[in-house]
Coordinates of C-alpha atoms and ligand atoms in Angstrom, one line a residue:
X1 CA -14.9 18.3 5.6
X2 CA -18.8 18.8 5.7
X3 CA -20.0 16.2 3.7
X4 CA -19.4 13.1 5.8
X5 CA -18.2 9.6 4.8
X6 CA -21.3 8.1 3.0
X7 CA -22.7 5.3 5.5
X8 CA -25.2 3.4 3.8
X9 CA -27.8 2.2 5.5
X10 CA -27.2 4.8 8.9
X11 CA -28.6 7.8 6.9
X12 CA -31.9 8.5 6.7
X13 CA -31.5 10.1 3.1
X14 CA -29.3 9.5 0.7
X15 CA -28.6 11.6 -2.5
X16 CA -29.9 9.5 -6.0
X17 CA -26.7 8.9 -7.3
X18 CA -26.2 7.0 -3.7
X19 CA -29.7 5.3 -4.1
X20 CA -28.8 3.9 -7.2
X21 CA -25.3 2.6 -6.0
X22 CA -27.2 1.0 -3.0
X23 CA -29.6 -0.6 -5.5
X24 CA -26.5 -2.2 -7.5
X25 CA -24.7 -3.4 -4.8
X26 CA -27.5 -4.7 -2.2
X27 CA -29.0 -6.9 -5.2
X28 CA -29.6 -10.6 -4.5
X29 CA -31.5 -12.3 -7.1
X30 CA -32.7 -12.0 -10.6
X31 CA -35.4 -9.8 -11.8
X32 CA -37.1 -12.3 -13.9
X33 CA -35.7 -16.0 -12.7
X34 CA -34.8 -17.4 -9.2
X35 CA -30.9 -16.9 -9.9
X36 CA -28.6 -15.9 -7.2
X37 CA -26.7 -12.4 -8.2
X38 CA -23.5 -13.5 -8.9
X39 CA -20.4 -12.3 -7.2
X40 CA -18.9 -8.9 -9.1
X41 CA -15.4 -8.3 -8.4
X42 CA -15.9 -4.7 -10.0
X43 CA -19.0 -2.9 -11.0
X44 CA -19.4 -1.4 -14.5
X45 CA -21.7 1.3 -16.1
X46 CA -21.9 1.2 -19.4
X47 CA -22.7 4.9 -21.1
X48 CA -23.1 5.6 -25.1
X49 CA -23.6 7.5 -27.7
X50 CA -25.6 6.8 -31.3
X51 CA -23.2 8.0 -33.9
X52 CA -26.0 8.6 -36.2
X53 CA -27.3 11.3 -34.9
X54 CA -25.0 14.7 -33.6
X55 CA -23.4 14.7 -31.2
X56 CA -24.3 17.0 -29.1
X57 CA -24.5 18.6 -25.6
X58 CA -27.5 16.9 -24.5
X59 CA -25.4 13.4 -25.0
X60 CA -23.2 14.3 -22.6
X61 CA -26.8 13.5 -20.0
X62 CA -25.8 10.3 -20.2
X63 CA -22.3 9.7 -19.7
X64 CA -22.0 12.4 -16.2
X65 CA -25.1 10.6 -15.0
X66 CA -23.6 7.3 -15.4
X67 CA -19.8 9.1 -13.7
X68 CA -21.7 10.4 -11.5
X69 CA -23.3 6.8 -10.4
X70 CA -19.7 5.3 -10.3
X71 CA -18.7 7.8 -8.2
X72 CA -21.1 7.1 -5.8
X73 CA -20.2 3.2 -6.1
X74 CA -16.4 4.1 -5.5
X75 CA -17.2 6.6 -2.6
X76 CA -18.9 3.4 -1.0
X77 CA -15.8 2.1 -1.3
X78 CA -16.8 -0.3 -4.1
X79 CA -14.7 -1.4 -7.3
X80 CA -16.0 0.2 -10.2
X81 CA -15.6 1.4 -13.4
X82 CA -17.1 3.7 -16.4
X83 CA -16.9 2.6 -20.1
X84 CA -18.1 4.5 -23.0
X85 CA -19.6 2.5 -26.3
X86 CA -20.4 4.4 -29.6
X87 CA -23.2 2.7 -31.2
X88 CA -21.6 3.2 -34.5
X89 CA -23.4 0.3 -36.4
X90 CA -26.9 2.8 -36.8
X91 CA -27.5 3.2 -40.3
X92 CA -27.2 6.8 -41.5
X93 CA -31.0 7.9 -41.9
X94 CA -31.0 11.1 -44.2
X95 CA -28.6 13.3 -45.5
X96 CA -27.1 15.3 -42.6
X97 CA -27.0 19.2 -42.5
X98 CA -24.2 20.3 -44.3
X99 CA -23.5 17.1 -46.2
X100 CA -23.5 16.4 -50.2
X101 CA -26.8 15.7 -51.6
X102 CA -24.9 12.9 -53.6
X103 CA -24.4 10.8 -50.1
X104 CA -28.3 9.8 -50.7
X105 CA -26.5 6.6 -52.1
X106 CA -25.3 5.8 -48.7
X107 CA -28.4 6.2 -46.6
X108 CA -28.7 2.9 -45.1
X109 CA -25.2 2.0 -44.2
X110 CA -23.6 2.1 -41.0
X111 CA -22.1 5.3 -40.0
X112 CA -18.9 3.8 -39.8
X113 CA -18.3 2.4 -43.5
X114 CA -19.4 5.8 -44.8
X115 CA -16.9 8.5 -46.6
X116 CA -16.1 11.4 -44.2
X117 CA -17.4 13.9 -46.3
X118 CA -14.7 16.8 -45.1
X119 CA -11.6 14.2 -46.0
X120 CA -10.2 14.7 -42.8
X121 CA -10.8 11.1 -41.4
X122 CA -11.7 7.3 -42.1
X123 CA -15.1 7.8 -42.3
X124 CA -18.0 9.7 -41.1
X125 CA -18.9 8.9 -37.9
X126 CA -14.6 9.4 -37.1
X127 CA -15.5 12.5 -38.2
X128 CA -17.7 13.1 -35.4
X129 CA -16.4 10.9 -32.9
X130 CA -13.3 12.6 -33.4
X131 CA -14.7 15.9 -32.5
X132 CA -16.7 14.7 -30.2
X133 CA -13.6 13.0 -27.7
X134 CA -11.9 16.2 -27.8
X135 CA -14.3 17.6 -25.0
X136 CA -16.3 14.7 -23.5
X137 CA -13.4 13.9 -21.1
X138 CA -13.7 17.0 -19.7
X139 CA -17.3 16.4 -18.5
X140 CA -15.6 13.9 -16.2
X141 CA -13.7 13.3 -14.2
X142 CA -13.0 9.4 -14.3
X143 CA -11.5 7.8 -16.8
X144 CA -13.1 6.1 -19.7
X145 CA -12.4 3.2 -21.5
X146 CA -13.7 4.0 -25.0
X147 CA -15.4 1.0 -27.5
X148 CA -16.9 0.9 -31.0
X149 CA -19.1 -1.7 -31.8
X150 CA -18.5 -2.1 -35.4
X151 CA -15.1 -3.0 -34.1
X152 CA -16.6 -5.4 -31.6
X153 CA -18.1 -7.1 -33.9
X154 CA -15.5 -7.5 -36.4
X155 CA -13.1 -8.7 -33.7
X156 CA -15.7 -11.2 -32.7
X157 CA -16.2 -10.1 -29.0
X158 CA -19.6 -10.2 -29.2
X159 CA -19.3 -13.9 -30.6
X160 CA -20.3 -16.3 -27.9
X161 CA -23.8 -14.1 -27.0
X162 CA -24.7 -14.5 -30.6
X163 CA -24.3 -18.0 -30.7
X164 CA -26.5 -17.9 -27.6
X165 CA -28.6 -15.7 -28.6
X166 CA -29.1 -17.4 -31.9
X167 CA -29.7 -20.8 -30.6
X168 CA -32.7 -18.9 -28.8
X169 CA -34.6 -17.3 -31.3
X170 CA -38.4 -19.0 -29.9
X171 CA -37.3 -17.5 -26.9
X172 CA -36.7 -14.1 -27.8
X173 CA -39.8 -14.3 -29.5
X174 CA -42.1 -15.4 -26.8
X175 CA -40.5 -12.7 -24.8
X176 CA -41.2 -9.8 -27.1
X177 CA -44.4 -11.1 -27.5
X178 CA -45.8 -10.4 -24.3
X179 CA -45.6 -7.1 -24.8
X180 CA -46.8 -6.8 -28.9
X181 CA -50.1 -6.7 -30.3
X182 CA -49.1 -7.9 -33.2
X183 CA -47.1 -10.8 -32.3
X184 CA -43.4 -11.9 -33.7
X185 CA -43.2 -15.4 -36.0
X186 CA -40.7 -17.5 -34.7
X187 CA -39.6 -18.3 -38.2
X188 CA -39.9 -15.1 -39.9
X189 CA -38.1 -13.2 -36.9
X190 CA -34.0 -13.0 -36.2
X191 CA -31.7 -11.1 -33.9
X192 CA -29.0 -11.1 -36.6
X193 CA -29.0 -7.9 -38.9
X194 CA -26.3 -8.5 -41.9
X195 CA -24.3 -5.9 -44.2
X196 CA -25.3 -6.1 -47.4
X197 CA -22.3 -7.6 -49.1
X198 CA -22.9 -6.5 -52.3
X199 CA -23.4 -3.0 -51.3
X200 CA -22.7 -2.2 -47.7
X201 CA -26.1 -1.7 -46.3
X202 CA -27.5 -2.8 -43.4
X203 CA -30.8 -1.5 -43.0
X204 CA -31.9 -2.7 -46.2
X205 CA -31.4 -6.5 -45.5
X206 CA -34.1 -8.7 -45.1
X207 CA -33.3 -12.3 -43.4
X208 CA -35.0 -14.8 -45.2
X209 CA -34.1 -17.6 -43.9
X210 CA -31.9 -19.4 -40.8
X211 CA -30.0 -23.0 -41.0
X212 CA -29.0 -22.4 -37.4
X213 CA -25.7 -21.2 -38.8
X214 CA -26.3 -18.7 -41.0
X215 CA -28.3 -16.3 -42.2
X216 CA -30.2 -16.2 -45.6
X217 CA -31.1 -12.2 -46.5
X218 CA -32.1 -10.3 -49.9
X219 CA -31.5 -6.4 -50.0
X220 CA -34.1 -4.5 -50.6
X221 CA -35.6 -1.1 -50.3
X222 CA -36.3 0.5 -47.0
X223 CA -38.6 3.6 -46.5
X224 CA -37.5 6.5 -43.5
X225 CA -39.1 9.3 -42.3
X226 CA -37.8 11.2 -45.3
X227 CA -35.6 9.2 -47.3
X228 CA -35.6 5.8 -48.9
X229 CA -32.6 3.6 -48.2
X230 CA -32.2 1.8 -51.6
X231 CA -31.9 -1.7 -51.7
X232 CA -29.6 -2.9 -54.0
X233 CA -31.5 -6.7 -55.0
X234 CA -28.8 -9.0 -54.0
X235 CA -29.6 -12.4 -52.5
X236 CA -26.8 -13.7 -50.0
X237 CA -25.9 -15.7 -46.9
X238 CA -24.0 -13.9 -43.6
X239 CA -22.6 -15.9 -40.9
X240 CA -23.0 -13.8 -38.1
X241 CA -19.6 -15.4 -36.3
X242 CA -17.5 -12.8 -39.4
X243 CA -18.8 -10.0 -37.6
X244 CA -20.5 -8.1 -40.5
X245 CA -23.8 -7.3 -39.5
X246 CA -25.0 -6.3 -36.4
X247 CA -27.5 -7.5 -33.2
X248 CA -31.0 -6.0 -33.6
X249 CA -31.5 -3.4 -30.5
X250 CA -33.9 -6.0 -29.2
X251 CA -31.3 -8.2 -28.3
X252 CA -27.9 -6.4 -28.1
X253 CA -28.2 -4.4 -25.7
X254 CA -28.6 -7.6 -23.3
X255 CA -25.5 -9.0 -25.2
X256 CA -23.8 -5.8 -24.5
X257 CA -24.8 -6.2 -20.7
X258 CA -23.5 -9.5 -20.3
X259 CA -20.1 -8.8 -22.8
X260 CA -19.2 -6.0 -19.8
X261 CA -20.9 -7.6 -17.3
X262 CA -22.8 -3.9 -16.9
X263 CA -24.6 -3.5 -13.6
X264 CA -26.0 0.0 -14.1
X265 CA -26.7 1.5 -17.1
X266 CA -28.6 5.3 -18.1
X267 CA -31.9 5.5 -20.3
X268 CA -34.7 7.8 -21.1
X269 CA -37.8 8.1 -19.0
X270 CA -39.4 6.7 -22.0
X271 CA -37.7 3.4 -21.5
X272 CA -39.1 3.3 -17.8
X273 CA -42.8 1.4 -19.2
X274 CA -42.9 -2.3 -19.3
X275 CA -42.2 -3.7 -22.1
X276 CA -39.9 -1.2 -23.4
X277 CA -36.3 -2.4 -25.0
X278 CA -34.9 -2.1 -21.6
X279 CA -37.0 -4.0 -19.7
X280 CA -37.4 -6.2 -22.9
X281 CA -33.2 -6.5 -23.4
X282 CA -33.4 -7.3 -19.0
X283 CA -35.6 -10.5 -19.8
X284 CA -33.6 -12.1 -22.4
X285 CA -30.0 -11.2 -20.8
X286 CA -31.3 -13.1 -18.2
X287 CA -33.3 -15.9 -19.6
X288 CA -31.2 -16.0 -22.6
X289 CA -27.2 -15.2 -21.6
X290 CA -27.9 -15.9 -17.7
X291 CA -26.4 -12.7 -16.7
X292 CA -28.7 -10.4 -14.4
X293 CA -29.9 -7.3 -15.5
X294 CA -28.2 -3.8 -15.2
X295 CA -30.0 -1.3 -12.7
X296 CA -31.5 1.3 -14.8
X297 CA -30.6 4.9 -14.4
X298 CA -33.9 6.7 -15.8
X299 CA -33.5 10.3 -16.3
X300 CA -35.5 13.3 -18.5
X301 CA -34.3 15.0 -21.6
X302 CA -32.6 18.7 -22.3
X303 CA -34.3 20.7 -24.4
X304 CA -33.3 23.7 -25.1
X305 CA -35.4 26.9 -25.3
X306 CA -38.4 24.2 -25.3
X307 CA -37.7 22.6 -28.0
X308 CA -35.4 19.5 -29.0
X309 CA -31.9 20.0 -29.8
X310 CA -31.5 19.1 -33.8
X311 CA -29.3 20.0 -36.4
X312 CA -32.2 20.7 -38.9
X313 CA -34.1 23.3 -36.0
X314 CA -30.5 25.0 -35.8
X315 CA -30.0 24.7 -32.3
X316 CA -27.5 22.3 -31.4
X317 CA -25.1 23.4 -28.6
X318 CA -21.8 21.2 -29.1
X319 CA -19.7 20.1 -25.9
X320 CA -17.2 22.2 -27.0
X321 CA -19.2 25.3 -27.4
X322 CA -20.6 25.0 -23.4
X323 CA -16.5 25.0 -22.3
X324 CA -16.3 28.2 -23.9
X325 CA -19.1 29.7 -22.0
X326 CA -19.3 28.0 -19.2
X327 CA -17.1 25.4 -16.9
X328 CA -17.9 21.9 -17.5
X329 CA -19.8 21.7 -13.6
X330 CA -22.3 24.2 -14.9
X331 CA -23.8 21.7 -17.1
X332 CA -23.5 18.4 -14.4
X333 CA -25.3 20.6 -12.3
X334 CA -28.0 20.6 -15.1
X335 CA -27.9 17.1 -15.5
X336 CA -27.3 15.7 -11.8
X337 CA -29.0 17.9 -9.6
X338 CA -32.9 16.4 -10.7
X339 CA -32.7 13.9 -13.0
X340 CA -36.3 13.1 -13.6
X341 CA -37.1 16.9 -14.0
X342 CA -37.6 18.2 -17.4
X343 CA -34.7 20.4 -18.1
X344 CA -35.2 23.4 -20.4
X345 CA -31.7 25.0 -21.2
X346 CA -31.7 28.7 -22.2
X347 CA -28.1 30.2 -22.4
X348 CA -29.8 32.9 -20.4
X349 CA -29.9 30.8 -18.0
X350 CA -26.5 30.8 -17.3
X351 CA -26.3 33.7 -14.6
X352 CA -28.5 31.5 -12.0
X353 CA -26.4 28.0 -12.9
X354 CA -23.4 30.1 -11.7
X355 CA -25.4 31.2 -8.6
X356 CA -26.7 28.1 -7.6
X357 CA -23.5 26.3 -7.8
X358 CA -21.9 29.1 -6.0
X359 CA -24.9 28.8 -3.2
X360 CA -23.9 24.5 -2.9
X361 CA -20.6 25.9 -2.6
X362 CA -21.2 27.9 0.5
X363 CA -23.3 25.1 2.2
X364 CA -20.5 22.9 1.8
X365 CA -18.2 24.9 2.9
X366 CA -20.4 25.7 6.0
X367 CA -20.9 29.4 4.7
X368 CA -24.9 29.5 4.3
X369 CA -27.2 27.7 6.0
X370 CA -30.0 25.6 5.4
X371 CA -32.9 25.1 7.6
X372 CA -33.9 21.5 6.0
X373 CA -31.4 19.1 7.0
X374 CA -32.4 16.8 4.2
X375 CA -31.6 19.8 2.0
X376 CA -28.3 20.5 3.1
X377 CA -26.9 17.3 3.0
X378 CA -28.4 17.3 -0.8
X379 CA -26.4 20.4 -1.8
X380 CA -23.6 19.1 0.0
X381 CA -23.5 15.7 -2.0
X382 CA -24.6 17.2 -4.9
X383 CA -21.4 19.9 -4.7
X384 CA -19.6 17.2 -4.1
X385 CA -20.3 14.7 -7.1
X386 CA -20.7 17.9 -9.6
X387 CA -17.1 19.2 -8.7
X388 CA -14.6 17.6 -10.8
X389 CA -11.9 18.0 -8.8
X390 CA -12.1 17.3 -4.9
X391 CA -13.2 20.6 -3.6
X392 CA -10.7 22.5 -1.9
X393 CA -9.2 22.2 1.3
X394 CA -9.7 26.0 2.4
X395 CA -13.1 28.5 0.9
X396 CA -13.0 31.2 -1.7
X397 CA -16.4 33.2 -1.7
X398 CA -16.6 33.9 -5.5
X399 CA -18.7 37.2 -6.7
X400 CA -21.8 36.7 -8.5
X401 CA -21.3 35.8 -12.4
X402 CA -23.7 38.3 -13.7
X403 CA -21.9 40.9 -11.2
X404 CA -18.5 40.2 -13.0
X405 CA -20.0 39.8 -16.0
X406 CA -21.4 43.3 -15.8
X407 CA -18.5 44.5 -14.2
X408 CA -16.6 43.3 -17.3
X409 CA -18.6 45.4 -19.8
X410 CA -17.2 48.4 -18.8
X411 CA -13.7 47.4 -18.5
X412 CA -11.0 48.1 -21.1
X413 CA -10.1 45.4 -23.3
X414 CA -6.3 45.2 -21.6
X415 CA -5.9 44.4 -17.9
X416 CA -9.3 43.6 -17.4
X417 CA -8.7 41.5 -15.0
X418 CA -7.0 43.9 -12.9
X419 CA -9.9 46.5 -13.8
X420 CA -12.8 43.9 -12.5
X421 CA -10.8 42.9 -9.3
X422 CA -10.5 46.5 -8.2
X423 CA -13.9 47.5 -8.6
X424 CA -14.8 44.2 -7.0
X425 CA -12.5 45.3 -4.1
X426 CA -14.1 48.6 -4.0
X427 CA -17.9 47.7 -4.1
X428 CA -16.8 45.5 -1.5
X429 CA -18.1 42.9 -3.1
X430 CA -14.7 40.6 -1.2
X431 CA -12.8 41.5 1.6
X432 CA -9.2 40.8 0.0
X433 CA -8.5 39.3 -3.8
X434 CA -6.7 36.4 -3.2
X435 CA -4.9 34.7 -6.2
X436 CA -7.8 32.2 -5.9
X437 CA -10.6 35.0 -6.0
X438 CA -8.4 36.4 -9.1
X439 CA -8.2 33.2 -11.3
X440 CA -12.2 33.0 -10.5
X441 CA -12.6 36.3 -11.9
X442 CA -10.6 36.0 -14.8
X443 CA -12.6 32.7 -15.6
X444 CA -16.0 34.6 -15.3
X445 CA -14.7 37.3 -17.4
X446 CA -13.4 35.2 -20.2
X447 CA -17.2 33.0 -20.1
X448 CA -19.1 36.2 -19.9
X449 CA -16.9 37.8 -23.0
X450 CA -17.4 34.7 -24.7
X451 CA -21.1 34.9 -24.1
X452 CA -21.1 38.2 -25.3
X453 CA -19.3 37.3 -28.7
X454 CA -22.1 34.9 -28.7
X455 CA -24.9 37.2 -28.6
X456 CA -24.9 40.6 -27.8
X457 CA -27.0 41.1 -24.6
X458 CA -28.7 44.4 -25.2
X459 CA -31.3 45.0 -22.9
X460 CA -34.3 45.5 -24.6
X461 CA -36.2 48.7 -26.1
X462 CA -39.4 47.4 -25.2
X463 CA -42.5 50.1 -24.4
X464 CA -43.6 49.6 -20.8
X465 CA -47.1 50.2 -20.4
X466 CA -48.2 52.6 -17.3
X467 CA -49.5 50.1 -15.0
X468 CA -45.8 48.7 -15.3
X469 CA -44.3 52.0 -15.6
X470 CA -46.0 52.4 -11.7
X471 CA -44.5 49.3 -11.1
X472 CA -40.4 50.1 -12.4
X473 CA -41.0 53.5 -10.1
X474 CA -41.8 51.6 -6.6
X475 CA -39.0 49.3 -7.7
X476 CA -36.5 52.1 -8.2
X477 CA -37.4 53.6 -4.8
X478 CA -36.9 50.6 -2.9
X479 CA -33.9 50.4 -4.6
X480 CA -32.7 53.5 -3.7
X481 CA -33.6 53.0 0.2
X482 CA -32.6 49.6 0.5
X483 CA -28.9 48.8 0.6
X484 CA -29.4 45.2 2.7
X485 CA -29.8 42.5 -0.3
X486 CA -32.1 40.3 1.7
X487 CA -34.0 43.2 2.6
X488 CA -34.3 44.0 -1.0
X489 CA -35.3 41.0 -1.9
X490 CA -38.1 40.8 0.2
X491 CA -39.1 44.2 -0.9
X492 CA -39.2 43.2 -4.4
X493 CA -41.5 40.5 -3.9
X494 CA -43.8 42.8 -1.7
X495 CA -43.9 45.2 -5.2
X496 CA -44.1 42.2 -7.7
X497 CA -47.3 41.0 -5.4
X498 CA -48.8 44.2 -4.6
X499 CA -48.8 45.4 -8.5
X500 CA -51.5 43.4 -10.1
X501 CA -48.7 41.4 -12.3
X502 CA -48.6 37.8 -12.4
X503 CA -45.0 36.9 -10.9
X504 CA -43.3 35.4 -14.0
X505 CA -44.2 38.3 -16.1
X506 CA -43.2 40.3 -13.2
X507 CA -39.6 38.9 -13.2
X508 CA -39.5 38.7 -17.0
X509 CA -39.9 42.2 -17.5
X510 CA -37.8 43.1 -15.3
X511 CA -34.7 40.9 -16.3
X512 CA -35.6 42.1 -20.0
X513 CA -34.8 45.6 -18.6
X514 CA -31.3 45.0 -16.6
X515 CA -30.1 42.2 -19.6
X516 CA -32.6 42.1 -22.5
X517 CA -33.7 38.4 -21.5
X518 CA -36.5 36.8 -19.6
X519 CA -34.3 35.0 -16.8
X520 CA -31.7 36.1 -14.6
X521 CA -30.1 36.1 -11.2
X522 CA -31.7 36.5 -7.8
X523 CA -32.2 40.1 -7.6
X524 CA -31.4 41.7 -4.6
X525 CA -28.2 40.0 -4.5
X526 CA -27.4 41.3 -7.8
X527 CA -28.9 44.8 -7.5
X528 CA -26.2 44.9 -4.5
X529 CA -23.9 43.4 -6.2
X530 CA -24.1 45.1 -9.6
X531 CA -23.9 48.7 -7.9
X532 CA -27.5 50.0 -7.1
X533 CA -27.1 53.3 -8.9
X534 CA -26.1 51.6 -12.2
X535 CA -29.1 49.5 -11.8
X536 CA -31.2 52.5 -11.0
X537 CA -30.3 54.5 -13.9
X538 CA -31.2 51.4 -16.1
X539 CA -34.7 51.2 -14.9
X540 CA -34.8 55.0 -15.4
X541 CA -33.7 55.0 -19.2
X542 CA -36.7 51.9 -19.0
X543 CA -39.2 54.5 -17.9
X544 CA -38.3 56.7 -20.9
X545 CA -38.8 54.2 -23.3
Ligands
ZN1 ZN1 -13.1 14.5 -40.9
ZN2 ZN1 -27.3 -4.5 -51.0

């Protein structure tokens, strides 16, 4: 196999996934005291998932990063392991889209003690949780051990941090407080959060006052973005040991740390600053709870189509709805190959996914060469940890998903396997169809159908103005004389620089021509690919326009 052994230490670069195991396992000391790293017989990474919020595609980030991280501890022949927490405990903020106006009255209370508004389950956030574990396995391929921390809590696993962390409240103080303009009062501030036992809330209590033991609170309004939480006026005592309330953020993520004695953990760029909760939670889990502080796995958000994924935009993409258009690597390529780029999703972005994994593919398997060393070894580890499976003994050069995909189009609706294979055989576009080639086919064809059903790709009407019009007319001659897709390539480039067109709007218009969108595959691949004269006659009926 390519992709050696991974020797620490020997290489001279190492994938990030790699780095970050290195970091956990060559730690010796504290970040913030003089503490010796303690012995770990197994290493854990903890990944979750609010419950408040949907679930939805871009929470999946998380979890194959963390994998992915495991993996590499495991591939250096470490013990390690992946868990999965649902911070179920979040308060429901607003009404959710598609929910009765009528569950107003249970804004404020954790997700987990709220109705399930379809019937179907316990409560809400089962509801989505529910849903939710039907796919997320499938984005991995470890397994997970899955926990809920309302059931933590009421089981009374979390008990002997609080009582730590209770016993330390000056402390937790002081070391919030180097970071806030506004400091923290000792007396005024606690960790503990309690449900309201009168009426079930928890954002709505407000601790009044601490005996050491318990907690003093009075419910009380509590003002969102949008929507008031309403308080319901009752004065009560919680003792935090019965497990109905909840660690404030500030604080339980370090309890959670040291509960699973975590040693790596994912976060958002935005938690990279000093002084943000993670660096915050590091402090006091090891001031506070003497346990050292995870290794931080930083990464960017998705957005998708440049904009945040949200239920109330209309453009959340479920877990469930990427397996239908696209296999579950697609989307750890997004998320592993650069974590700390930005990543725009657009589903028309699919074609070059598909064509970059298929490219990693080929390096690994020898098939396309790199001139960076540095770069191929990164494709090579990067195949490796984005396959789910350990990659194949022997190599099957697949055929270009937008080829298949166009391929597809003109097929009839039976045998269309059969139909796509043959014409594959006859562009020769693969030497022989093996069954492996086959399956590969029929996988593309049932994504590419499925993105069709989605959306149908019609390639656009638009006018073309004459200076493009110039442009479309070079491109359909070098089309015509060029049957070498390197070549082609190269020849493209030459026309998109030559014809006064910035590049981008260059490609864009072209792609809007051959699919109707602004991104697609590398082209003189898929010109070859796709059958010149098709792609000829489509930049023809462009001209007309
Ligand atoms: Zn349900
Ligand atoms: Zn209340």
């Amino acid at each position: 196999m390519p992709a050696a052994k991974r020797t620490r230490r020997k290489r001279t670069y190492e994938f990030w996934t790699d780095q970050i195991a290195g970091k956990v396992t060559d730690r010796k000391k504290f970040l913030y005291t003089d503490s010796r790293m303690p012995k770990f017989k197994e290493f854990v990474v903890k990944t979750s998932a609010s419950v408040s919020g949907v679930l939805h595609m871009g929470r999946l980030s998380d979890t194959i990063r963390g994998e992915a991280v495991t993996r590499s501890l495991l591939d250096a022949g470490k013990r390690a392991k992946l868990i999965w927490v649902a911070e179920d405990m979040d308060p429901m903020r607003k009404i959710p889209e598609g929910v009765p106006a009528s569950y107003a009255e249970h804004i404020g209370a954790p997700v987990t003690d709220i109705p399930d508004p379809w019937g179907c389950h316990r409560s809400y956030a089962e509801h989505h949780l529910s849903k939710y574990f039907e796919t997320l396995d499938e984005f991995v391929a470890l397994p997970m051990k899955k926990f809920s921390m309302r059931e933590e809590y009421k089981r009374g696993k979390f008990n002997p941090y609080i009582k730590k962390l209770m016993k330390a409240v000056v402390e937790l103080v002081e070391i919030q407080n180097k970071y806030r303009r506004s400091p923290l009062d000792a007396n005024a501030w606690n960790p503990w959060t309690p449900i309201c036992k009168n009426c079930g809330k928890i954002i709505t209590t407000r601790v009044t006052g601490f005996d050491g033991r318990k907690v003093k609170y009075k419910c009380a309004d509590y003002a969102f973005e949008k929507f008031t939480a309403k308080g319901c006026g009752h004065e009560g005592e919680n003792d935090p040991l019965k497990g109905e309330g909840k660690l404030m953020w500030k604080a339980e993520w370090a309890a959670q740390w040291a509960r699973w004695k975590v040693a790596a953990e994912g976060a958002g760029k935005e938690y990279q600053v000093p002084g943000s909760a993670f660096w915050v939670n590091a402090e006091m889990c090891e001031r506070v709870l003497g346990f050292p502080a995870p290794v931080p796995i930083f990464y960017e958000h998705l957005i998708i189509n440049g904009q945040k994924m949200s239920a109330s935009v209309g453009n959340v993409v479920y877990p469930a709805d990427w397996l239908k258009r696209a296999p579950a690597e697609l989307l750890r390529l997004l998320f592993l190959k650069d974590p700390m780029r930005a990543r725009d999703f657009s589903w028309q972005m699919l074609p070059q996914l598909f064509d970059e994994l298929d490219d990693m593919e080929r390096v690994y398997y020898g098939r396309k060469k790199l001139r960076d060393e540095r770069d191929a070894y990164n494709a090579r580890r990067l195949f490796e940890i984005v396959s789910l499976k350990k990659p194949a003994r022997t190599y099957t050069e697949k055929v270009a998903f937008s080829t298949i995909a166009e391929l597809a189009k003109t097929a009839p609706q039976k045998g269309r396997t059969g139909f796509v294979a043959k014409k594959v055989k006859e562009l020769g576009l693969a030497k022989s169809i093996t069954p492996q080639l086959k399956k590969n086919i029929e996988e593309r064809i049932a994504f590419a159908s499925a993105a069709a059903a989605g959306k149908p790709a019609a390639a656009s009407k638009q006018r073309l103005s004459d200076p493009e019009k110039e442009i479309v007319r070079k491109l359909i001659d070098a089309i015509e004389r060029e049957s070498d897709a390197e070549k082609l390539q190269s020849e493209i480039f030459t026309i998109a620089k030559s014809g006064g067109m910035r590049l981008p709007e260059f490609f864009k218009m072209v792609y809007q021509i051959l699919f109707g969108a602004d991104r697609g595959p590398r082209l003189g691949q898929y010109i070859v690919d796709a059958g010149r004269k098709e792609i000829v006659g489509k930049m023809k009926a462009a001209l007309e326009n």
